[in-house]
Coordinates of C-alpha atoms and ligand atoms in Angstrom, one line a residue:
M1 CA -17.4 16.5 -11.3
Q2 CA -16.6 13.3 -9.2
A3 CA -17.5 11.2 -12.2
I4 CA -15.1 13.1 -14.2
L5 CA -11.8 11.9 -11.4
A6 CA -13.6 8.5 -10.9
S7 CA -12.6 8.2 -14.8
A8 CA -9.0 8.8 -14.1
Y9 CA -9.1 5.0 -13.5
A10 CA -10.2 4.6 -17.2
E11 CA -6.6 5.6 -19.6
P12 CA -3.3 3.9 -18.4
A13 CA -0.4 6.3 -17.7
V14 CA 2.1 6.9 -20.6
E15 CA 5.9 6.1 -20.1
Q16 CA 8.4 9.0 -19.8
P17 CA 11.6 6.9 -20.0
E18 CA 13.9 10.2 -20.8
P19 CA 13.2 12.6 -17.3
V20 CA 12.0 16.0 -18.2
P21 CA 11.1 19.2 -16.6
L22 CA 8.1 19.6 -14.7
E23 CA 5.8 22.9 -15.9
V24 CA 5.1 25.1 -12.9
L25 CA 1.0 25.8 -12.8
E26 CA 1.5 27.9 -9.3
G27 CA 4.1 28.8 -6.9
T28 CA 7.6 27.9 -7.2
V29 CA 9.3 25.5 -6.3
P30 CA 11.6 25.8 -2.8
A31 CA 15.5 26.3 -3.0
D32 CA 16.0 24.0 -0.1
L33 CA 14.1 21.6 -1.5
S34 CA 16.2 18.9 -2.8
G35 CA 15.9 14.9 -2.7
V36 CA 14.0 12.0 -5.0
V37 CA 10.9 10.7 -4.7
L38 CA 9.7 7.4 -6.4
R39 CA 6.1 6.3 -6.2
N40 CA 4.2 3.4 -7.3
G41 CA 1.0 2.2 -8.5
P42 CA -0.8 0.5 -10.9
G43 CA -0.8 2.4 -14.1
R44 CA -3.3 1.2 -16.2
H45 CA -6.7 -0.8 -14.5
G46 CA -7.3 -3.0 -17.9
R47 CA -6.2 -4.5 -21.2
G48 CA -7.9 -5.0 -24.7
G49 CA -10.7 -2.8 -23.3
V50 CA -11.7 -5.2 -20.5
R51 CA -11.2 -3.6 -16.9
Y52 CA -9.6 -5.3 -14.8
G53 CA -11.8 -6.7 -11.6
H54 CA -10.0 -4.9 -9.0
P55 CA -8.2 -1.9 -8.7
F56 CA -5.4 -3.3 -7.1
D57 CA -4.7 -5.5 -10.3
G58 CA -3.6 -3.1 -12.5
D59 CA -0.1 -2.7 -13.7
G60 CA 3.0 -1.4 -11.4
F61 CA 3.7 2.2 -12.3
L62 CA 7.1 3.5 -11.3
Q63 CA 7.2 7.6 -11.3
R64 CA 10.6 9.2 -10.1
L65 CA 11.0 13.5 -9.2
V66 CA 14.1 14.1 -8.8
F67 CA 13.8 18.0 -7.0
D68 CA 17.2 20.1 -6.9
D69 CA 17.8 24.4 -7.5
G70 CA 14.6 25.0 -7.5
E71 CA 13.6 22.3 -10.2
A72 CA 11.9 19.1 -9.9
R73 CA 12.4 16.5 -12.7
Y74 CA 10.1 13.4 -14.2
S75 CA 10.4 10.3 -15.4
A76 CA 7.8 7.1 -15.1
R77 CA 7.9 3.4 -16.8
Y78 CA 6.4 0.2 -16.4
V79 CA 7.7 -2.3 -13.8
Q80 CA 8.5 -4.9 -16.4
T81 CA 7.1 -8.1 -14.9
R82 CA 6.9 -11.4 -17.0
E83 CA 2.8 -11.3 -17.3
F84 CA 3.1 -7.4 -17.8
R85 CA 5.2 -8.4 -20.9
D86 CA 2.6 -11.5 -21.1
E87 CA -0.6 -9.2 -21.7
E88 CA 1.8 -6.7 -23.9
A89 CA 2.2 -9.3 -26.2
A90 CA -1.2 -10.6 -26.6
G91 CA -3.5 -7.6 -25.7
H92 CA -5.6 -8.6 -23.8
I93 CA -5.8 -9.9 -20.0
V94 CA -3.8 -13.8 -19.9
H95 CA -3.0 -13.8 -15.9
R96 CA -6.0 -14.2 -13.3
G97 CA -5.9 -11.6 -10.6
F98 CA -6.1 -11.2 -7.1
G99 CA -9.4 -9.4 -8.4
T100 CA -9.9 -10.6 -12.0
N101 CA -11.0 -13.6 -13.6
R102 CA -9.4 -13.8 -17.3
P103 CA -12.2 -13.6 -19.6
G104 CA -13.8 -16.9 -20.2
G105 CA -15.4 -18.0 -17.5
L106 CA -14.6 -21.2 -15.4
R107 CA -12.9 -23.1 -17.9
R108 CA -10.4 -20.3 -18.5
N109 CA -10.1 -20.1 -14.5
A110 CA -10.7 -23.0 -13.0
L111 CA -7.9 -24.7 -10.8
S112 CA -5.5 -22.0 -12.3
M113 CA -4.0 -20.9 -9.1
R114 CA -1.4 -18.7 -10.6
F115 CA -1.7 -14.9 -10.1
K116 CA -0.5 -12.2 -12.0
N117 CA 2.1 -10.1 -10.2
A118 CA 1.0 -6.8 -10.1
A119 CA 3.9 -5.5 -8.2
N120 CA 2.7 -2.6 -8.2
T121 CA 2.3 -1.4 -4.2
S122 CA 5.4 0.4 -3.3
V123 CA 8.8 1.0 -3.8
V124 CA 12.0 0.4 -0.8
Q125 CA 15.6 0.8 -1.4
H126 CA 18.2 -1.3 1.9
A127 CA 20.9 -3.3 1.1
G128 CA 21.7 -1.5 -2.1
H129 CA 18.9 -2.9 -4.1
T130 CA 15.4 -1.3 -5.0
L131 CA 12.5 -3.1 -5.0
A132 CA 9.1 -2.0 -6.2
L133 CA 6.7 -4.5 -4.1
W134 CA 3.1 -5.8 -4.2
E135 CA 1.9 -8.6 -1.3
G136 CA 1.3 -11.6 -3.2
G137 CA 4.4 -12.6 -4.4
L138 CA 8.5 -11.4 -5.2
P139 CA 9.5 -8.1 -5.2
H140 CA 10.8 -6.8 -8.4
A141 CA 14.2 -5.5 -8.7
V142 CA 14.4 -1.9 -10.7
D143 CA 17.7 0.1 -11.0
A144 CA 16.4 3.5 -9.2
V145 CA 17.4 6.2 -11.7
S146 CA 16.5 5.0 -15.1
L147 CA 14.0 2.7 -13.6
A148 CA 14.4 -0.4 -15.9
T149 CA 12.9 -3.7 -14.3
H150 CA 15.9 -6.0 -13.5
G151 CA 13.6 -9.2 -12.7
R152 CA 12.2 -11.0 -9.7
F153 CA 13.7 -10.9 -6.8
D154 CA 14.0 -13.4 -3.6
Y155 CA 16.9 -12.7 -1.4
G156 CA 19.1 -15.3 -3.1
G157 CA 16.4 -18.1 -3.0
R158 CA 15.3 -17.6 0.5
L159 CA 11.8 -16.2 -0.8
Q160 CA 11.3 -19.5 -3.0
N161 CA 9.0 -21.9 -1.1
P162 CA 9.5 -24.2 1.1
F163 CA 6.8 -25.8 2.5
G164 CA 5.6 -29.1 1.0
R165 CA 4.8 -29.8 -2.5
L166 CA 1.0 -29.3 -2.9
E167 CA 1.5 -25.4 -1.2
R168 CA 4.9 -25.0 -4.0
L169 CA 2.7 -25.8 -6.6
V170 CA 0.2 -23.5 -5.6
N171 CA 2.4 -20.7 -4.5
P172 CA 6.2 -21.9 -5.8
E173 CA 7.3 -18.4 -4.3
L174 CA 7.0 -16.1 -0.9
P175 CA 4.4 -13.5 -0.9
F176 CA 6.8 -10.7 0.6
S177 CA 4.6 -7.3 1.5
A178 CA 4.9 -3.9 0.3
H179 CA 5.0 -2.4 3.7
P180 CA 8.5 -2.9 4.5
S181 CA 10.0 -1.2 7.6
I182 CA 13.6 -0.1 8.3
C183 CA 14.2 -0.1 11.8
P184 CA 16.2 3.5 12.1
R185 CA 18.3 1.5 15.0
T186 CA 19.9 -1.6 13.0
G187 CA 19.5 -1.0 9.9
E188 CA 17.4 -4.2 9.1
L189 CA 14.6 -4.1 6.9
W190 CA 11.4 -6.3 8.9
N191 CA 8.5 -7.8 6.3
F192 CA 6.5 -10.2 6.4
G193 CA 4.2 -12.8 3.6
T194 CA 1.1 -14.5 4.4
A195 CA 0.6 -17.6 2.9
Y196 CA -2.9 -19.7 2.9
G197 CA -2.1 -24.0 2.7
R198 CA -3.3 -26.8 5.1
R199 CA -2.1 -24.4 7.7
N200 CA -2.2 -20.4 7.5
R201 CA 1.1 -18.7 8.0
L202 CA 2.6 -15.5 8.8
L203 CA 6.0 -15.3 7.6
V204 CA 8.1 -13.0 9.5
Y205 CA 11.5 -11.5 7.7
R206 CA 14.2 -9.7 8.7
V207 CA 16.8 -8.9 6.1
T208 CA 20.3 -7.7 7.9
P209 CA 22.3 -4.3 6.2
D210 CA 23.9 -6.3 3.9
G211 CA 20.6 -8.0 2.4
A212 CA 20.8 -11.5 4.1
L213 CA 16.9 -12.8 4.6
T214 CA 15.7 -14.8 7.7
R215 CA 12.7 -16.1 7.9
R216 CA 10.6 -17.1 11.2
V217 CA 6.4 -18.7 11.1
V218 CA 3.8 -17.9 13.1
E219 CA 0.8 -20.6 11.9
T220 CA -2.5 -18.2 12.5
D221 CA -6.0 -20.4 12.5
D222 CA -7.6 -17.9 9.7
L223 CA -5.8 -16.8 7.0
P224 CA -3.6 -14.0 8.3
F225 CA -5.0 -11.5 5.3
I226 CA -2.9 -8.3 6.5
H227 CA -1.4 -5.3 4.6
D228 CA 0.7 -3.4 6.9
F229 CA 2.3 -3.6 9.8
V230 CA 3.9 -1.9 12.9
L231 CA 7.8 -2.1 14.2
T232 CA 8.8 -0.8 17.3
E233 CA 12.5 -1.7 19.2
R234 CA 11.3 -4.6 20.6
Y235 CA 8.3 -5.7 18.9
A236 CA 6.6 -6.9 15.4
V237 CA 2.8 -6.7 15.7
F238 CA 0.2 -7.7 13.1
A239 CA -3.4 -6.9 12.9
A240 CA -5.4 -10.1 11.9
P241 CA -9.0 -9.5 11.4
A242 CA -11.5 -12.1 11.6
V243 CA -12.0 -13.3 7.8
T244 CA -13.2 -16.4 5.9
F245 CA -11.7 -17.4 2.5
D246 CA -13.3 -19.8 0.6
I247 CA -10.2 -21.9 -1.1
A248 CA -12.8 -23.7 -3.5
R249 CA -14.6 -20.8 -4.7
T250 CA -11.1 -19.3 -5.4
L251 CA -10.2 -23.0 -6.9
L252 CA -13.2 -23.7 -8.9
G253 CA -12.6 -19.9 -10.3
L254 CA -16.3 -19.6 -9.2
S255 CA -14.6 -16.0 -7.7
T256 CA -11.5 -14.2 -7.4
P257 CA -9.6 -14.4 -4.5
V258 CA -11.2 -10.8 -3.4
D259 CA -14.1 -11.7 -3.6
S260 CA -13.7 -14.9 -1.9
L261 CA -12.8 -13.1 1.6
R262 CA -15.4 -12.3 4.0
L263 CA -14.7 -10.2 7.0
R264 CA -16.5 -11.7 10.3
D265 CA -18.3 -9.4 12.9
A266 CA -16.0 -11.4 15.5
P267 CA -12.9 -9.6 17.0
G268 CA -9.2 -9.6 15.0
T269 CA -6.0 -11.0 16.7
A270 CA -3.3 -8.7 17.2
I271 CA -0.3 -10.8 16.7
V272 CA 2.4 -9.2 18.6
V273 CA 6.1 -11.3 17.8
P274 CA 9.2 -10.4 19.5
R275 CA 12.4 -9.1 17.5
D276 CA 14.7 -10.8 19.4
G277 CA 12.6 -14.8 19.1
G278 CA 11.2 -14.6 22.1
E279 CA 7.1 -15.9 22.8
V280 CA 3.9 -14.7 19.9
R281 CA 1.9 -13.3 21.6
R282 CA -2.2 -12.7 21.0
I283 CA -4.7 -10.6 22.1
P284 CA -7.6 -9.7 20.6
L285 CA -9.0 -7.2 18.5
E286 CA -12.7 -4.9 18.3
P287 CA -13.8 -5.7 15.1
G288 CA -12.6 -4.5 11.8
F289 CA -9.9 -4.1 9.4
V290 CA -6.9 -2.4 9.2
F291 CA -5.0 -1.3 6.0
H292 CA -2.5 1.4 6.6
W293 CA -0.4 1.7 10.6
A294 CA 0.6 5.5 11.1
N295 CA 3.0 5.3 14.2
A296 CA 4.0 2.8 17.0
W297 CA 5.5 3.2 20.2
E298 CA 6.4 0.8 23.5
T299 CA 5.2 1.8 26.8
A300 CA 6.1 0.5 30.1
G301 CA 4.2 -2.7 29.4
G302 CA 2.5 -2.3 26.5
L303 CA 1.9 -0.4 23.2
V304 CA 0.2 2.2 21.6
L305 CA -1.2 1.4 17.7
D306 CA -2.1 4.4 15.7
G307 CA -3.7 3.4 12.6
L308 CA -6.4 3.8 9.8
K309 CA -9.7 1.8 11.3
Y310 CA -12.8 0.0 8.3
P311 CA -15.9 -1.0 10.3
G312 CA -15.3 -3.5 7.7
F313 CA -13.8 -5.2 5.0
P314 CA -13.2 -2.4 2.3
D315 CA -14.4 -3.6 -0.8
L316 CA -13.2 -1.4 -3.9
D317 CA -14.3 -3.4 -6.2
D318 CA -16.3 -0.3 -8.5
M319 CA -14.2 2.1 -9.1
D320 CA -16.2 4.6 -10.9
A321 CA -18.4 4.1 -8.2
L322 CA -16.2 4.9 -5.2
C323 CA -16.3 9.3 -5.4
A324 CA -20.1 9.6 -5.9
T325 CA -21.3 6.9 -3.7
E326 CA -22.8 7.2 0.0
R327 CA -20.3 4.1 1.4
P328 CA -19.5 4.3 5.3
E329 CA -17.6 1.5 5.1
L330 CA -14.9 2.5 2.9
L331 CA -14.4 5.4 5.1
A332 CA -11.4 4.6 7.8
H333 CA -10.7 7.1 11.1
L334 CA -7.3 7.6 13.0
T335 CA -7.7 5.0 16.3
R336 CA -5.4 4.5 18.8
I337 CA -5.0 0.4 19.6
T338 CA -3.1 0.5 23.3
L339 CA -2.3 -3.2 24.3
D340 CA -1.6 -4.1 28.2
L341 CA 0.8 -7.2 26.9
D342 CA 0.7 -8.2 30.9
A343 CA -3.6 -8.0 30.8
G344 CA -3.4 -9.6 27.2
T345 CA -6.1 -6.8 26.8
A346 CA -6.6 -3.4 24.0
R347 CA -8.2 -0.5 24.7
E348 CA -9.3 1.5 21.1
T349 CA -10.5 5.1 20.9
R350 CA -10.7 7.0 17.9
R351 CA -8.3 9.9 17.6
C352 CA -9.8 12.3 15.0
A353 CA -13.2 12.8 13.5
H354 CA -11.8 13.2 9.9
P355 CA -12.0 10.4 7.6
M356 CA -8.3 9.5 6.7
E357 CA -5.6 7.2 4.4
L358 CA -2.4 7.0 2.9
P359 CA -0.9 8.1 6.3
T360 CA 2.6 9.1 6.6
R361 CA 4.8 11.3 9.6
T362 CA 7.3 12.5 10.5
G363 CA 8.7 12.4 13.8
T364 CA 8.5 9.1 16.1
G365 CA 6.5 8.0 19.2
E366 CA 4.8 10.0 21.1
D367 CA 5.9 13.3 19.6
A368 CA 4.7 12.3 15.9
V369 CA 3.4 14.2 13.8
L370 CA 0.9 12.3 11.2
Y371 CA -0.7 13.5 8.2
G372 CA -2.7 11.4 5.2
V373 CA -5.3 12.4 2.7
A374 CA -8.8 12.9 4.5
G375 CA -12.3 14.2 3.9
P376 CA -14.3 16.1 5.5
I377 CA -15.7 14.9 8.8
D378 CA -20.0 14.5 7.6
R379 CA -18.2 12.6 3.9
R380 CA -19.9 9.7 3.7
H381 CA -18.3 8.8 0.7
P382 CA -15.0 8.4 -0.1
F383 CA -13.8 11.4 -2.0
L384 CA -10.8 12.3 -0.3
S385 CA -10.1 15.2 -1.3
G386 CA -7.8 17.2 1.0
L387 CA -5.1 16.6 3.1
I388 CA -5.1 16.5 7.0
R389 CA -2.4 17.3 9.9
V390 CA -2.5 15.2 13.3
P391 CA 0.1 16.6 15.7
P392 CA 0.5 15.1 18.5
R393 CA -1.8 16.8 21.0
G394 CA -4.2 19.3 20.6
E395 CA -6.9 19.6 16.6
P396 CA -5.5 18.6 13.6
T397 CA -5.5 20.9 10.6
F398 CA -7.6 19.7 7.2
V399 CA -7.5 21.5 3.7
D400 CA -9.9 20.6 0.9
Y401 CA -9.0 20.8 -1.7
G402 CA -11.9 21.2 -3.9
H403 CA -12.3 18.8 -7.4
A404 CA -9.2 17.3 -6.2
L405 CA -7.6 13.7 -5.3
P406 CA -4.3 14.1 -3.8
G407 CA -1.9 11.0 -3.1
E408 CA 0.0 9.7 0.1
P409 CA 1.4 12.7 0.8
L410 CA 5.3 12.3 1.7
P411 CA 7.6 14.4 4.1
I412 CA 10.4 15.5 2.6
G413 CA 12.9 17.8 3.7
D414 CA 10.7 20.9 5.5
W415 CA 8.0 19.9 2.8
L416 CA 5.6 17.4 1.7
V417 CA 5.3 16.3 -2.0
T418 CA 2.2 14.7 -3.2
Q419 CA 0.6 13.9 -6.3
A420 CA -3.3 14.8 -7.3
I421 CA -5.6 14.1 -9.7
V422 CA -7.3 17.7 -10.4
A423 CA -10.2 18.0 -11.9
D424 CA -10.9 21.6 -14.1
D425 CA -13.4 22.0 -16.1
D426 CA -14.0 18.8 -17.9
S427 CA -10.9 17.3 -18.2
L428 CA -8.6 16.2 -16.0
R429 CA -4.7 16.4 -15.1
S430 CA -2.4 14.4 -12.6
E431 CA 0.0 17.6 -10.9
V432 CA 2.6 17.0 -8.2
W433 CA 2.1 19.6 -4.9
I434 CA 4.7 20.9 -2.7
V435 CA 2.8 21.6 0.4
H436 CA 3.6 23.1 3.4
P437 CA 3.7 20.8 7.0
E438 CA 2.5 22.8 8.8
T439 CA -0.5 24.8 6.8
L440 CA -1.5 22.7 4.1
A441 CA -0.9 25.5 1.8
I442 CA -0.4 24.8 -1.5
Q443 CA 3.7 25.9 -2.4
A444 CA 3.4 24.8 -6.3
R445 CA 1.4 23.3 -8.7
L446 CA 3.3 21.0 -10.8
K447 CA 1.9 19.5 -13.8
V448 CA 2.5 15.9 -15.0
P449 CA 3.0 15.0 -18.4
S450 CA 0.0 12.8 -19.0
V451 CA -2.7 12.1 -16.6
V452 CA -1.7 8.8 -14.6
P453 CA -4.1 7.6 -12.5
P454 CA -4.0 8.1 -8.2
P455 CA -0.7 5.9 -6.9
L456 CA -0.6 4.0 -3.6
H457 CA 2.6 4.7 -1.9
G458 CA 6.4 6.4 -2.5
T459 CA 9.5 6.7 -0.4
V460 CA 12.0 9.2 -0.2
L461 CA 15.4 8.8 -1.2
D462 CA 18.6 10.8 -0.7
G463 CA 19.3 13.5 -3.6
Ligands
FE2_501 FE1 -0.8 0.2 1.6

């Protein structure tokens, strides 16, 4: 059964440009559920019979769900990046990806340092723009209703690379990560990008509610390999693991950028950037890697961060084996990191014994309730077949749904909405689940018109 689930990555998702009502397989859509969910994720994992070398190279596929008056309507389209259009026209892999070299060996990859913008990781709406996000390059502006792609979006030129001729040649545009954070107090969007060059740079972006972007540069010793960050009242905080990046191997085409990254068994660094422009603080962290943060808040003299920590860098190169192989290095656990800004120290404790990923939350600060996909405590392979609710105090609630891979549980009104891959006998189905946020019981299962590879992140828009 797990092998069937692994095959969820095999077939490309099918577009559904015109909204259609979703068939209810079980339960009812609550009448009080209202709003729009946009999700992004890698919708196709190969081209011309050749599999991409890494799941994060899959082409961005936007899905839109509208809940209204006890009904759900669905539409979906690929993000029409220029690389996607190139490969659609060619019918085979044309571009190098972050985890994919072009077929043809060194001759086809050496000295080629422009990588496909997969536009596949998340989506955000801010300052009148809806953006499909990918951490290695520019966002793509899309239409939040039709899902049509407007094109690459650089905030009026502010994401054009200003750093040196050689760096511009390699990377003419600055990256804009897939995990921005909107400050509820100021309405500003904060985000970051990481740039490798003669100097490694962490670029911290602030976008005003009317869409003006300013940038702060923080230089780092290592390549700041960072996927997500936390924004608190006064700080933007980044956890940089100790990594080695073999630029020569990537440049020569001997390996992909992802394969050129090695996590060292050495302390990481919490980079604490004051939002008001004050001095940057650096605090050593225990070794390991955090893909996603779940929550953070300030205390007297410090910060508390809840994140999902891996013992090493999770190598996701073999999706077929993912669901079936014991690979404890691919399991993250909810970990609390308490930073003492006066002493410059960090303390780490594990908050929950279940392996967990794709966190979301309701509420803020120490009273927030956390959600995520999760597995049983004794699971040793990264088959996260359940959802979890972690209250601020007391025991978590975990429900294992069996032969299913639920996705990121998005809070919407009084409900959670997720998209799951479900294995049924010898076939697969994608389903939208409406889930009770206290018990994690499924209120309704809706059938997505075709099988869609597991999406990554989404956002909830006002109806
Ligand atoms: Fe992410």
